[in-house]
Short mmCIF file of C-alpha atoms and ligand atoms in Angstrom, two decimals:
data_model
loop_
_atom_site.label_atom_id
_atom_site.label_comp_id
_atom_site.label_asym_id
_atom_site.label_seq_id
_atom_site.Cartn_x
_atom_site.Cartn_y
_atom_site.Cartn_z
CA MET A 1 100.82 85.88 103.69
CA GLU A 2 98.17 88.52 103.61
CA PHE A 3 98.64 89.06 107.37
CA VAL A 4 102.33 89.63 106.87
CA ARG A 5 101.46 92.27 104.18
CA LEU A 6 99.10 93.95 106.53
CA LEU A 7 101.61 93.96 109.51
CA LEU A 8 104.03 95.48 107.26
CA VAL A 9 101.67 98.12 106.08
CA PHE A 10 100.76 98.70 109.81
CA LEU A 11 104.44 99.30 110.71
CA HIS A 12 104.82 101.36 107.53
CA LEU A 13 102.17 103.71 108.47
CA LEU A 14 103.39 103.86 111.99
CA GLY A 15 106.98 104.84 110.53
CA MET A 16 105.23 107.60 108.56
CA GLY A 17 103.46 108.79 111.80
CA MET A 18 106.89 108.73 113.60
CA LEU A 19 108.51 111.02 111.00
CA VAL A 20 105.59 113.47 110.98
CA ALA A 21 105.86 113.51 114.94
CA MET A 22 109.48 114.07 114.48
CA PHE A 23 108.88 117.43 112.92
CA PHE A 24 107.08 118.64 115.93
CA VAL A 25 109.45 117.16 118.47
CA GLN A 26 112.35 118.79 116.51
CA ASN A 27 110.65 122.18 116.50
CA ARG A 28 109.29 122.25 120.04
CA VAL A 29 111.73 120.40 122.14
CA ALA A 30 114.97 120.56 120.27
CA LYS A 31 115.06 123.54 117.97
CA GLU A 32 118.54 124.68 119.36
CA GLY A 33 119.77 121.11 119.96
CA PRO A 34 121.02 118.32 117.70
CA LEU A 35 118.91 116.27 115.36
CA ASN A 36 116.82 113.85 116.97
CA LYS A 37 117.73 110.20 116.48
CA GLY A 38 113.97 109.46 115.69
CA TRP A 39 114.37 110.66 112.12
CA LEU A 40 116.88 108.01 111.57
CA HIS A 41 114.73 105.28 113.10
CA GLY A 42 111.62 106.43 111.23
CA SER A 43 113.34 106.52 107.79
CA ALA A 44 115.05 103.15 108.57
CA LEU A 45 111.63 101.69 109.35
CA GLN A 46 110.15 103.22 106.08
CA LEU A 47 113.02 101.77 104.17
CA LEU A 48 112.88 98.20 105.60
CA THR A 49 109.11 97.87 105.72
CA GLY A 50 108.80 99.26 102.09
CA VAL A 51 111.64 97.01 100.68
CA ALA A 52 109.88 94.04 102.44
CA LEU A 53 106.55 94.88 101.15
CA VAL A 54 108.03 95.08 97.62
CA GLY A 55 110.09 91.79 98.17
CA LEU A 56 107.19 89.99 99.15
CA ALA A 57 104.89 91.23 96.28
CA PRO A 58 105.13 87.96 94.35
CA LEU A 59 103.91 86.01 97.32
CA THR A 60 101.20 88.54 98.28
CA ASP A 61 99.71 88.82 94.70
CA LYS A 62 100.64 92.51 94.58
CA ASP A 63 101.74 94.35 91.43
CA TYR A 64 103.31 97.60 92.56
CA ASN A 65 104.32 100.40 90.15
CA HIS A 66 108.01 100.16 89.95
CA ILE A 67 108.66 103.86 88.95
CA LYS A 68 106.59 104.94 91.89
CA ILE A 69 108.56 102.67 94.31
CA GLY A 70 111.83 103.92 92.71
CA VAL A 71 110.84 107.56 93.49
CA LYS A 72 109.84 106.74 97.19
CA LEU A 73 113.08 104.75 97.44
CA LEU A 74 115.04 107.80 96.19
CA VAL A 75 113.10 110.20 98.44
CA VAL A 76 113.65 107.99 101.56
CA VAL A 77 117.47 107.56 100.73
CA LEU A 78 117.73 111.23 100.54
CA ILE A 79 116.13 111.73 103.87
CA ALA A 80 118.31 109.06 105.44
CA ALA A 81 121.43 110.60 103.92
CA LEU A 82 120.57 114.17 105.17
CA VAL A 83 119.85 112.65 108.66
CA ALA A 84 123.05 110.77 108.68
CA VAL A 85 125.17 113.58 107.60
CA ASN A 86 123.65 115.98 110.12
CA LEU A 87 123.13 113.53 113.11
CA ASN A 88 126.43 114.53 114.99
CA LYS A 89 126.24 118.24 114.65
CA GLN A 90 125.70 120.20 117.83
CA LYS A 91 122.89 122.29 116.44
CA VAL A 92 120.36 121.62 113.68
CA ALA A 93 120.41 123.88 110.70
CA SER A 94 117.38 125.93 110.39
CA TRP A 95 116.63 124.69 106.85
CA LEU A 96 116.91 120.88 107.94
CA THR A 97 113.83 120.27 109.74
CA PRO A 98 111.34 121.71 107.18
CA ALA A 99 113.38 120.14 104.40
CA LEU A 100 112.97 116.61 106.00
CA ALA A 101 109.31 117.19 106.80
CA GLY A 102 108.77 118.35 103.18
CA LEU A 103 110.43 115.13 101.75
CA VAL A 104 108.21 112.94 104.18
CA VAL A 105 105.04 114.76 103.01
CA LEU A 106 106.28 114.43 99.35
CA ASN A 107 106.51 110.60 99.91
CA VAL A 108 103.06 110.45 101.41
CA GLY A 109 101.74 112.40 98.32
CA VAL A 110 103.46 109.96 95.98
CA ALA A 111 102.18 106.92 98.04
CA VAL A 112 98.54 108.17 97.81
CA PHE A 113 98.12 110.15 94.53
CA TRP A 114 100.44 108.08 92.28
CA THR A 115 98.29 105.21 91.40
C1 HEM B 201 109.26 108.64 104.18
C2 HEM B 201 108.97 107.41 103.36
C3 HEM B 201 107.53 106.93 103.14
C4 HEM B 201 106.39 107.13 103.55
C5 HEM B 201 106.04 108.34 104.21
C6 HEM B 201 105.46 106.22 102.86
C7 HEM B 201 104.19 106.32 102.95
C8 HEM B 201 103.18 105.31 102.52
C9 HEM B 201 101.86 105.46 102.66
C10 HEM B 201 101.06 106.51 103.53
C11 HEM B 201 101.38 104.25 102.24
C12 HEM B 201 99.78 103.81 102.04
C13 HEM B 201 99.31 104.18 100.74
C14 HEM B 201 98.03 103.54 100.46
O1 HEM B 201 97.76 102.38 100.90
O2 HEM B 201 97.22 104.14 99.76
C15 HEM B 201 102.30 103.58 101.54
C16 HEM B 201 102.35 102.31 100.96
C17 HEM B 201 103.47 101.64 100.41
N1 HEM B 201 104.74 101.99 100.52
FE1 HEM B 201 105.48 103.59 101.26
N2 HEM B 201 106.22 105.21 102.31
C18 HEM B 201 107.53 105.65 102.38
C19 HEM B 201 108.63 104.86 101.90
C20 HEM B 201 108.48 103.72 101.03
C21 HEM B 201 109.67 102.99 100.52
C22 HEM B 201 111.10 103.40 100.70
C23 HEM B 201 109.00 101.82 99.90
C24 HEM B 201 109.81 100.85 98.98
C25 HEM B 201 111.07 100.83 98.65
C26 HEM B 201 107.71 101.92 99.95
C27 HEM B 201 106.84 100.98 99.58
C28 HEM B 201 105.35 101.00 99.76
C29 HEM B 201 104.50 100.03 99.30
C30 HEM B 201 104.90 98.82 98.45
C31 HEM B 201 103.29 100.36 99.70
C32 HEM B 201 101.87 99.53 99.45
C33 HEM B 201 101.60 98.61 100.52
C34 HEM B 201 100.38 97.93 100.38
O3 HEM B 201 99.26 98.43 100.25
O4 HEM B 201 100.33 96.60 99.89
N3 HEM B 201 107.43 103.15 100.83
N4 HEM B 201 103.54 104.22 101.91
#
């Protein structure tokens, strides 16, 4: 079970890296274009791996802080909702990329500093 947890943490961290990378992709390659689908894939990966980590907690002997997890869940749902609403627009709104990146950084901060 420990290997499964580590695998999920591995994917969780890759998902975080993907979301951070999307900020640069969106700013440099697609500033004038539509929102990149990578935002959707990255946030979905975070949601799935995060929920799986929490779901497996009884089997992996982990005791996560549920308020912290609730806040992370709320932030990722907000990210996914913003992405879903804006995905089919021709041009990304100027506030959207920094807002999404800010929410990702907020969740990294919550993950690391909230013990
Ligand atoms: C943008 C979204 C997210 C980002 C950037 C993010 C980032 C991180 C990071 C950096 C860690 C490692 C922290 C450390 O080990 O000190 C972590 C761990 C964790 N995250 Fe997330 N997270 C996100 C969403 C979520 C969601 C939605 C959930 C649950 C619903 C979640 C559940 C967890 C859990 C349970 C761990 C601890 C894993 C362990 O060490 O066993 N995360 N997250």
